[in-house]
């Protein structure tokens, strides 16, 4: 019920944004208001899987995603239908494919988009879009104002990773030690995690997930998205043209 309330509120919020936006061209203004496309999306998805102890590239993750994405889509459309009853459907509804398919009048021609959310997820302290974590830990070099040319090196890691390590290892020093070892020898991350009694499958990163698994995850989300999906498929430096071809096909 809490998640449903959030989806209803954010769908309504995004519809309001169409009205308060100031558009640079009258053509954009017209298109935005006649189709009323909005793009409710997600971020923090990889964090959720880590906290649930579900490997990103597992069948369990795909089943969970199917239920989650379907719920988001159905709930957003439900709110768009309610908005249409209050404020009227989007002006192009009568000539739309949605009406042809038998959908009741809705306020928006599209409701779900999976955006990359790179910067805003960084600000919010969560994983971006539907992407896995790109790394388990790294050094962030922070330049300090007024000290040109100098920086401070900070140990950085996704919040869900540090939380899980704290839960399993308990001690701050042990957690920092594991993260530093992973930074220094990233190719040995799996064995480092195993040495500390941790299941490496839970701590998947973009480069340890196969291209096929990336595509399968995208496909499940795409079944429930009404606009577009941002998804990166990572390949190693030695990937061949055939590898890229296979990922696309």
PDB file of C-alpha atoms in Angstrom:
ATOM      1  CA  UNK A   1       0.000   0.000   0.000  1.00  0.00           C
ATOM      2  CA  UNK A   2       2.858   2.410   0.748  1.00  0.00           C
ATOM      3  CA  UNK A   3       4.463   1.777  -2.641  1.00  0.00           C
ATOM      4  CA  UNK A   4       1.093   2.120  -4.377  1.00  0.00           C
ATOM      5  CA  UNK A   5       0.569   5.507  -2.698  1.00  0.00           C
ATOM      6  CA  UNK A   6       4.032   6.650  -3.814  1.00  0.00           C
ATOM      7  CA  UNK A   7       3.370   5.601  -7.421  1.00  0.00           C
ATOM      8  CA  UNK A   8      -0.004   7.378  -7.418  1.00  0.00           C
ATOM      9  CA  UNK A   9       1.572  10.561  -6.005  1.00  0.00           C
ATOM     10  CA  UNK A  10       4.524  10.594  -8.411  1.00  0.00           C
ATOM     11  CA  UNK A  11       2.300   9.912 -11.430  1.00  0.00           C
ATOM     12  CA  UNK A  12       0.133  12.873 -10.421  1.00  0.00           C
ATOM     13  CA  UNK A  13       3.244  14.990  -9.777  1.00  0.00           C
ATOM     14  CA  UNK A  14       4.657  14.255 -13.254  1.00  0.00           C
ATOM     15  CA  UNK A  15       1.327  15.129 -14.866  1.00  0.00           C
ATOM     16  CA  UNK A  16       1.406  18.454 -13.006  1.00  0.00           C
ATOM     17  CA  UNK A  17       4.932  19.095 -14.331  1.00  0.00           C
ATOM     18  CA  UNK A  18       3.556  19.153 -17.891  1.00  0.00           C
ATOM     19  CA  UNK A  19       1.413  22.149 -16.897  1.00  0.00           C
ATOM     20  CA  UNK A  20       4.064  24.175 -15.055  1.00  0.00           C
ATOM     21  CA  UNK A  21       6.885  23.570 -17.558  1.00  0.00           C
ATOM     22  CA  UNK A  22       7.954  26.482 -19.728  1.00  0.00           C
ATOM     23  CA  UNK A  23       8.701  25.092 -23.179  1.00  0.00           C
ATOM     24  CA  UNK A  24      11.281  26.649 -25.543  1.00  0.00           C
ATOM     25  CA  UNK A  25       9.096  26.239 -28.663  1.00  0.00           C
ATOM     26  CA  UNK A  26       5.324  26.288 -29.233  1.00  0.00           C
ATOM     27  CA  UNK A  27       5.602  22.988 -31.140  1.00  0.00           C
ATOM     28  CA  UNK A  28       7.115  21.299 -28.051  1.00  0.00           C
ATOM     29  CA  UNK A  29       4.461  22.865 -25.839  1.00  0.00           C
ATOM     30  CA  UNK A  30       1.725  21.535 -28.150  1.00  0.00           C
ATOM     31  CA  UNK A  31       3.173  18.026 -28.405  1.00  0.00           C
ATOM     32  CA  UNK A  32       3.748  17.760 -24.651  1.00  0.00           C
ATOM     33  CA  UNK A  33       0.183  18.801 -23.833  1.00  0.00           C
ATOM     34  CA  UNK A  34      -1.625  16.820 -26.529  1.00  0.00           C
ATOM     35  CA  UNK A  35       0.114  13.515 -25.732  1.00  0.00           C
ATOM     36  CA  UNK A  36       0.949  14.187 -22.056  1.00  0.00           C
ATOM     37  CA  UNK A  37       3.717  11.581 -21.986  1.00  0.00           C
ATOM     38  CA  UNK A  38       5.293  11.113 -18.550  1.00  0.00           C
ATOM     39  CA  UNK A  39       8.198   8.920 -17.509  1.00  0.00           C
ATOM     40  CA  UNK A  40       7.876   7.395 -14.066  1.00  0.00           C
ATOM     41  CA  UNK A  41      10.952   5.238 -13.474  1.00  0.00           C
ATOM     42  CA  UNK A  42      13.121   3.528 -10.902  1.00  0.00           C
ATOM     43  CA  UNK A  43      16.542   3.698  -9.328  1.00  0.00           C
ATOM     44  CA  UNK A  44      18.144   1.742  -6.506  1.00  0.00           C
ATOM     45  CA  UNK A  45      17.162  -1.540  -8.157  1.00  0.00           C
ATOM     46  CA  UNK A  46      20.594  -3.175  -7.723  1.00  0.00           C
ATOM     47  CA  UNK A  47      20.622  -2.065  -4.081  1.00  0.00           C
ATOM     48  CA  UNK A  48      17.261  -3.751  -3.533  1.00  0.00           C
ATOM     49  CA  UNK A  49      18.562  -7.041  -4.944  1.00  0.00           C
ATOM     50  CA  UNK A  50      21.680  -6.932  -2.729  1.00  0.00           C
ATOM     51  CA  UNK A  51      19.563  -6.248   0.361  1.00  0.00           C
ATOM     52  CA  UNK A  52      17.291  -9.178  -0.565  1.00  0.00           C
ATOM     53  CA  UNK A  53      20.327 -11.451  -1.181  1.00  0.00           C
ATOM     54  CA  UNK A  54      19.145 -12.047  -4.758  1.00  0.00           C
ATOM     55  CA  UNK A  55      21.839 -12.312  -7.487  1.00  0.00           C
ATOM     56  CA  UNK A  56      21.208  -9.836 -10.322  1.00  0.00           C
ATOM     57  CA  UNK A  57      21.678 -12.516 -12.986  1.00  0.00           C
ATOM     58  CA  UNK A  58      19.440 -15.151 -11.400  1.00  0.00           C
ATOM     59  CA  UNK A  59      16.024 -16.505 -12.379  1.00  0.00           C
ATOM     60  CA  UNK A  60      14.785 -15.325  -8.986  1.00  0.00           C
ATOM     61  CA  UNK A  61      15.759 -11.740  -9.892  1.00  0.00           C
ATOM     62  CA  UNK A  62      13.891 -11.982 -13.200  1.00  0.00           C
ATOM     63  CA  UNK A  63      10.749 -13.311 -11.500  1.00  0.00           C
ATOM     64  CA  UNK A  64      10.914 -10.578  -8.868  1.00  0.00           C
ATOM     65  CA  UNK A  65      11.443  -7.942 -11.569  1.00  0.00           C
ATOM     66  CA  UNK A  66       8.447  -9.168 -13.545  1.00  0.00           C
ATOM     67  CA  UNK A  67       6.190  -8.756 -10.506  1.00  0.00           C
ATOM     68  CA  UNK A  68       7.714  -5.401  -9.505  1.00  0.00           C
ATOM     69  CA  UNK A  69       7.664  -3.820 -12.971  1.00  0.00           C
ATOM     70  CA  UNK A  70       4.137  -5.082 -13.625  1.00  0.00           C
ATOM     71  CA  UNK A  71       2.958  -3.569 -10.355  1.00  0.00           C
ATOM     72  CA  UNK A  72       4.542  -0.192 -11.150  1.00  0.00           C
ATOM     73  CA  UNK A  73       2.989  -0.121 -14.633  1.00  0.00           C
ATOM     74  CA  UNK A  74      -0.504  -1.210 -13.540  1.00  0.00           C
ATOM     75  CA  UNK A  75      -0.531   1.230 -10.609  1.00  0.00           C
ATOM     76  CA  UNK A  76       0.648   4.165 -12.752  1.00  0.00           C
ATOM     77  CA  UNK A  77      -1.991   3.449 -15.413  1.00  0.00           C
ATOM     78  CA  UNK A  78      -4.609   3.223 -12.661  1.00  0.00           C
ATOM     79  CA  UNK A  79      -3.709   6.717 -11.420  1.00  0.00           C
ATOM     80  CA  UNK A  80      -3.650   8.036 -15.001  1.00  0.00           C
ATOM     81  CA  UNK A  81      -7.191   6.683 -15.446  1.00  0.00           C
ATOM     82  CA  UNK A  82      -8.310   8.437 -12.256  1.00  0.00           C
ATOM     83  CA  UNK A  83      -6.674  11.654 -13.437  1.00  0.00           C
ATOM     84  CA  UNK A  84      -8.567  11.391 -16.741  1.00  0.00           C
ATOM     85  CA  UNK A  85     -11.837  11.206 -14.790  1.00  0.00           C
ATOM     86  CA  UNK A  86     -10.860  14.380 -12.900  1.00  0.00           C
ATOM     87  CA  UNK A  87      -9.160  16.425 -15.625  1.00  0.00           C
ATOM     88  CA  UNK A  88      -9.948  14.698 -18.896  1.00  0.00           C
ATOM     89  CA  UNK A  89      -7.875  12.295 -21.027  1.00  0.00           C
ATOM     90  CA  UNK A  90      -4.913  13.437 -23.110  1.00  0.00           C
ATOM     91  CA  UNK A  91      -6.266  15.275 -26.198  1.00  0.00           C
ATOM     92  CA  UNK A  92      -5.033  12.684 -28.703  1.00  0.00           C
ATOM     93  CA  UNK A  93      -6.696   9.789 -26.828  1.00  0.00           C
ATOM     94  CA  UNK A  94      -9.539   9.382 -29.344  1.00  0.00           C
ATOM     95  CA  UNK A  95      -7.036   8.808 -32.186  1.00  0.00           C
ATOM     96  CA  UNK A  96      -4.572   6.756 -30.136  1.00  0.00           C
ATOM     97  CA  UNK A  97      -3.514   3.106 -30.228  1.00  0.00           C
ATOM     98  CA  UNK A  98      -4.485   2.933 -26.529  1.00  0.00           C
ATOM     99  CA  UNK A  99      -8.152   3.462 -27.408  1.00  0.00           C
ATOM    100  CA  UNK A 100      -7.850   0.994 -30.303  1.00  0.00           C
ATOM    101  CA  UNK A 101      -6.597  -1.616 -27.826  1.00  0.00           C
ATOM    102  CA  UNK A 102      -9.610  -1.006 -25.590  1.00  0.00           C
ATOM    103  CA  UNK A 103      -7.917   0.945 -22.778  1.00  0.00           C
ATOM    104  CA  UNK A 104     -10.228   3.215 -20.790  1.00  0.00           C
ATOM    105  CA  UNK A 105      -9.581   6.966 -21.122  1.00  0.00           C
ATOM    106  CA  UNK A 106      -6.287   7.920 -19.449  1.00  0.00           C
ATOM    107  CA  UNK A 107      -4.593  11.232 -18.753  1.00  0.00           C
ATOM    108  CA  UNK A 108      -1.240  10.230 -20.275  1.00  0.00           C
ATOM    109  CA  UNK A 109      -0.266   8.431 -23.484  1.00  0.00           C
ATOM    110  CA  UNK A 110       2.773   6.905 -21.752  1.00  0.00           C
ATOM    111  CA  UNK A 111       3.578   6.458 -18.060  1.00  0.00           C
ATOM    112  CA  UNK A 112       6.764   4.407 -17.553  1.00  0.00           C
ATOM    113  CA  UNK A 113      10.345   5.116 -18.652  1.00  0.00           C
ATOM    114  CA  UNK A 114      13.572   3.564 -17.373  1.00  0.00           C
ATOM    115  CA  UNK A 115      16.022   6.486 -17.333  1.00  0.00           C
ATOM    116  CA  UNK A 116      19.756   6.184 -16.522  1.00  0.00           C
ATOM    117  CA  UNK A 117      19.468   8.485 -13.419  1.00  0.00           C
ATOM    118  CA  UNK A 118      23.278   8.728 -13.243  1.00  0.00           C
ATOM    119  CA  UNK A 119      23.652  12.023 -11.390  1.00  0.00           C
ATOM    120  CA  UNK A 120      20.462  11.982  -9.350  1.00  0.00           C
ATOM    121  CA  UNK A 121      21.103   8.449  -8.090  1.00  0.00           C
ATOM    122  CA  UNK A 122      24.572   9.576  -7.026  1.00  0.00           C
ATOM    123  CA  UNK A 123      23.007  12.458  -5.083  1.00  0.00           C
ATOM    124  CA  UNK A 124      20.378  10.116  -3.606  1.00  0.00           C
ATOM    125  CA  UNK A 125      23.037   7.568  -2.624  1.00  0.00           C
ATOM    126  CA  UNK A 126      21.594   4.618  -4.537  1.00  0.00           C
ATOM    127  CA  UNK A 127      22.284   2.557  -7.652  1.00  0.00           C
ATOM    128  CA  UNK A 128      21.316   4.036 -11.015  1.00  0.00           C
ATOM    129  CA  UNK A 129      18.266   3.004 -13.030  1.00  0.00           C
ATOM    130  CA  UNK A 130      17.998  -0.763 -13.433  1.00  0.00           C
ATOM    131  CA  UNK A 131      21.771  -1.186 -13.723  1.00  0.00           C
ATOM    132  CA  UNK A 132      23.867  -3.438 -11.505  1.00  0.00           C
ATOM    133  CA  UNK A 133      26.643  -1.801  -9.508  1.00  0.00           C
ATOM    134  CA  UNK A 134      29.590  -0.960 -11.742  1.00  0.00           C
ATOM    135  CA  UNK A 135      32.029  -1.806  -8.921  1.00  0.00           C
ATOM    136  CA  UNK A 136      31.951  -3.002  -5.327  1.00  0.00           C
ATOM    137  CA  UNK A 137      34.404  -0.343  -4.158  1.00  0.00           C
ATOM    138  CA  UNK A 138      36.679   2.366  -5.562  1.00  0.00           C
ATOM    139  CA  UNK A 139      38.782   5.378  -4.558  1.00  0.00           C
ATOM    140  CA  UNK A 140      37.137   8.769  -5.039  1.00  0.00           C
ATOM    141  CA  UNK A 141      39.578  11.644  -5.467  1.00  0.00           C
ATOM    142  CA  UNK A 142      37.959  14.772  -4.046  1.00  0.00           C
ATOM    143  CA  UNK A 143      39.401  18.204  -4.876  1.00  0.00           C
ATOM    144  CA  UNK A 144      39.117  20.645  -2.001  1.00  0.00           C
ATOM    145  CA  UNK A 145      38.105  24.244  -2.621  1.00  0.00           C
ATOM    146  CA  UNK A 146      41.003  26.632  -2.185  1.00  0.00           C
ATOM    147  CA  UNK A 147      43.616  23.871  -2.483  1.00  0.00           C
ATOM    148  CA  UNK A 148      44.159  23.758  -6.223  1.00  0.00           C
ATOM    149  CA  UNK A 149      45.951  20.647  -7.383  1.00  0.00           C
ATOM    150  CA  UNK A 150      45.475  18.764  -4.117  1.00  0.00           C
ATOM    151  CA  UNK A 151      42.905  16.125  -3.364  1.00  0.00           C
ATOM    152  CA  UNK A 152      41.796  13.714  -0.693  1.00  0.00           C
ATOM    153  CA  UNK A 153      41.307  10.049  -1.537  1.00  0.00           C
ATOM    154  CA  UNK A 154      38.114   8.595  -0.071  1.00  0.00           C
ATOM    155  CA  UNK A 155      37.113   4.946   0.081  1.00  0.00           C
ATOM    156  CA  UNK A 156      33.802   4.729  -1.754  1.00  0.00           C
ATOM    157  CA  UNK A 157      31.285   1.895  -2.178  1.00  0.00           C
ATOM    158  CA  UNK A 158      27.536   1.496  -2.790  1.00  0.00           C
ATOM    159  CA  UNK A 159      25.535   1.930   0.406  1.00  0.00           C
ATOM    160  CA  UNK A 160      23.859  -1.462   0.023  1.00  0.00           C
ATOM    161  CA  UNK A 161      27.265  -3.153  -0.266  1.00  0.00           C
ATOM    162  CA  UNK A 162      28.663  -1.541   2.885  1.00  0.00           C
ATOM    163  CA  UNK A 163      25.420  -2.228   4.772  1.00  0.00           C
ATOM    164  CA  UNK A 164      25.499  -5.901   3.819  1.00  0.00           C
ATOM    165  CA  UNK A 165      29.174  -6.235   4.712  1.00  0.00           C
ATOM    166  CA  UNK A 166      28.543  -4.596   8.091  1.00  0.00           C
ATOM    167  CA  UNK A 167      25.666  -6.992   8.713  1.00  0.00           C
ATOM    168  CA  UNK A 168      27.829 -10.018   7.855  1.00  0.00           C
ATOM    169  CA  UNK A 169      31.195  -8.908   9.248  1.00  0.00           C
ATOM    170  CA  UNK A 170      30.124  -6.534  12.015  1.00  0.00           C
ATOM    171  CA  UNK A 171      33.393  -4.665  12.443  1.00  0.00           C
ATOM    172  CA  UNK A 172      34.158  -1.378  10.614  1.00  0.00           C
ATOM    173  CA  UNK A 173      37.840  -2.238  10.267  1.00  0.00           C
ATOM    174  CA  UNK A 174      37.038  -5.636   8.706  1.00  0.00           C
ATOM    175  CA  UNK A 175      34.615  -4.058   6.241  1.00  0.00           C
ATOM    176  CA  UNK A 176      37.156  -1.428   5.206  1.00  0.00           C
ATOM    177  CA  UNK A 177      39.831  -4.109   4.883  1.00  0.00           C
ATOM    178  CA  UNK A 178      37.648  -6.204   2.535  1.00  0.00           C
ATOM    179  CA  UNK A 179      36.754  -3.180   0.407  1.00  0.00           C
ATOM    180  CA  UNK A 180      40.400  -2.082   0.141  1.00  0.00           C
ATOM    181  CA  UNK A 181      41.450  -5.584  -0.899  1.00  0.00           C
ATOM    182  CA  UNK A 182      38.793  -5.554  -3.636  1.00  0.00           C
ATOM    183  CA  UNK A 183      39.962  -2.143  -4.893  1.00  0.00           C
ATOM    184  CA  UNK A 184      43.596  -3.292  -5.039  1.00  0.00           C
ATOM    185  CA  UNK A 185      42.797  -6.620  -6.744  1.00  0.00           C
ATOM    186  CA  UNK A 186      39.388  -6.287  -8.431  1.00  0.00           C
ATOM    187  CA  UNK A 187      39.866  -9.512 -10.406  1.00  0.00           C
ATOM    188  CA  UNK A 188      40.203 -11.350  -7.102  1.00  0.00           C
ATOM    189  CA  UNK A 189      36.968  -9.970  -5.609  1.00  0.00           C
ATOM    190  CA  UNK A 190      35.210 -13.339  -5.722  1.00  0.00           C
ATOM    191  CA  UNK A 191      37.914 -15.148  -3.779  1.00  0.00           C
ATOM    192  CA  UNK A 192      38.239 -12.238  -1.304  1.00  0.00           C
ATOM    193  CA  UNK A 193      34.523 -12.402  -0.550  1.00  0.00           C
ATOM    194  CA  UNK A 194      34.648 -16.191  -0.161  1.00  0.00           C
ATOM    195  CA  UNK A 195      37.580 -15.896   2.267  1.00  0.00           C
ATOM    196  CA  UNK A 196      35.347 -13.799   4.525  1.00  0.00           C
ATOM    197  CA  UNK A 197      32.396 -16.190   4.299  1.00  0.00           C
ATOM    198  CA  UNK A 198      30.438 -14.044   1.830  1.00  0.00           C
ATOM    199  CA  UNK A 199      28.512 -15.320  -1.202  1.00  0.00           C
ATOM    200  CA  UNK A 200      30.038 -13.598  -4.270  1.00  0.00           C
ATOM    201  CA  UNK A 201      26.900 -14.248  -6.344  1.00  0.00           C
ATOM    202  CA  UNK A 202      25.061 -11.614  -4.288  1.00  0.00           C
ATOM    203  CA  UNK A 203      27.712  -9.005  -5.096  1.00  0.00           C
ATOM    204  CA  UNK A 204      27.458  -9.006  -8.873  1.00  0.00           C
ATOM    205  CA  UNK A 205      28.834  -6.045 -10.834  1.00  0.00           C
ATOM    206  CA  UNK A 206      28.271  -4.923 -14.408  1.00  0.00           C
ATOM    207  CA  UNK A 207      31.417  -6.683 -15.656  1.00  0.00           C
ATOM    208  CA  UNK A 208      30.775  -9.994 -13.888  1.00  0.00           C
ATOM    209  CA  UNK A 209      27.313 -10.305 -15.441  1.00  0.00           C
ATOM    210  CA  UNK A 210      27.176 -11.911 -18.887  1.00  0.00           C
ATOM    211  CA  UNK A 211      25.813  -9.916 -21.849  1.00  0.00           C
ATOM    212  CA  UNK A 212      22.992 -12.463 -22.090  1.00  0.00           C
ATOM    213  CA  UNK A 213      21.990 -11.812 -18.464  1.00  0.00           C
ATOM    214  CA  UNK A 214      22.043  -8.040 -19.063  1.00  0.00           C
ATOM    215  CA  UNK A 215      19.699  -8.521 -22.043  1.00  0.00           C
ATOM    216  CA  UNK A 216      17.367 -10.843 -20.128  1.00  0.00           C
ATOM    217  CA  UNK A 217      16.987  -8.265 -17.362  1.00  0.00           C
ATOM    218  CA  UNK A 218      16.324  -5.513 -19.890  1.00  0.00           C
ATOM    219  CA  UNK A 219      13.714  -7.697 -21.602  1.00  0.00           C
ATOM    220  CA  UNK A 220      11.714  -8.241 -18.413  1.00  0.00           C
ATOM    221  CA  UNK A 221      11.594  -4.515 -17.652  1.00  0.00           C
ATOM    222  CA  UNK A 222      10.827  -3.739 -21.289  1.00  0.00           C
ATOM    223  CA  UNK A 223       7.673  -5.886 -21.129  1.00  0.00           C
ATOM    224  CA  UNK A 224       6.230  -3.391 -18.662  1.00  0.00           C
ATOM    225  CA  UNK A 225       7.644  -0.094 -19.958  1.00  0.00           C
ATOM    226  CA  UNK A 226       5.440   2.163 -22.088  1.00  0.00           C
ATOM    227  CA  UNK A 227       8.161   4.496 -23.375  1.00  0.00           C
ATOM    228  CA  UNK A 228      11.850   3.509 -23.429  1.00  0.00           C
ATOM    229  CA  UNK A 229      14.570   1.730 -21.442  1.00  0.00           C
ATOM    230  CA  UNK A 230      18.098   2.878 -20.656  1.00  0.00           C
ATOM    231  CA  UNK A 231      20.289  -0.207 -20.192  1.00  0.00           C
ATOM    232  CA  UNK A 232      24.026  -0.709 -20.566  1.00  0.00           C
ATOM    233  CA  UNK A 233      25.408  -4.071 -21.672  1.00  0.00           C
ATOM    234  CA  UNK A 234      29.012  -4.275 -20.536  1.00  0.00           C
ATOM    235  CA  UNK A 235      31.642  -6.214 -22.455  1.00  0.00           C
ATOM    236  CA  UNK A 236      35.334  -6.795 -21.688  1.00  0.00           C
ATOM    237  CA  UNK A 237      38.069  -5.065 -23.705  1.00  0.00           C
ATOM    238  CA  UNK A 238      38.733  -8.277 -25.623  1.00  0.00           C
ATOM    239  CA  UNK A 239      35.117  -8.580 -26.843  1.00  0.00           C
ATOM    240  CA  UNK A 240      34.772  -9.427 -30.518  1.00  0.00           C
ATOM    241  CA  UNK A 241      32.452  -8.042 -33.183  1.00  0.00           C
ATOM    242  CA  UNK A 242      30.565 -11.327 -32.881  1.00  0.00           C
ATOM    243  CA  UNK A 243      30.069 -10.768 -29.136  1.00  0.00           C
ATOM    244  CA  UNK A 244      28.535  -7.343 -29.826  1.00  0.00           C
ATOM    245  CA  UNK A 245      26.418  -8.805 -32.649  1.00  0.00           C
ATOM    246  CA  UNK A 246      25.122 -11.572 -30.373  1.00  0.00           C
ATOM    247  CA  UNK A 247      24.186  -9.064 -27.647  1.00  0.00           C
ATOM    248  CA  UNK A 248      22.189  -6.981 -30.124  1.00  0.00           C
ATOM    249  CA  UNK A 249      20.480  -9.973 -31.743  1.00  0.00           C
TER     250      UNK A 249
END
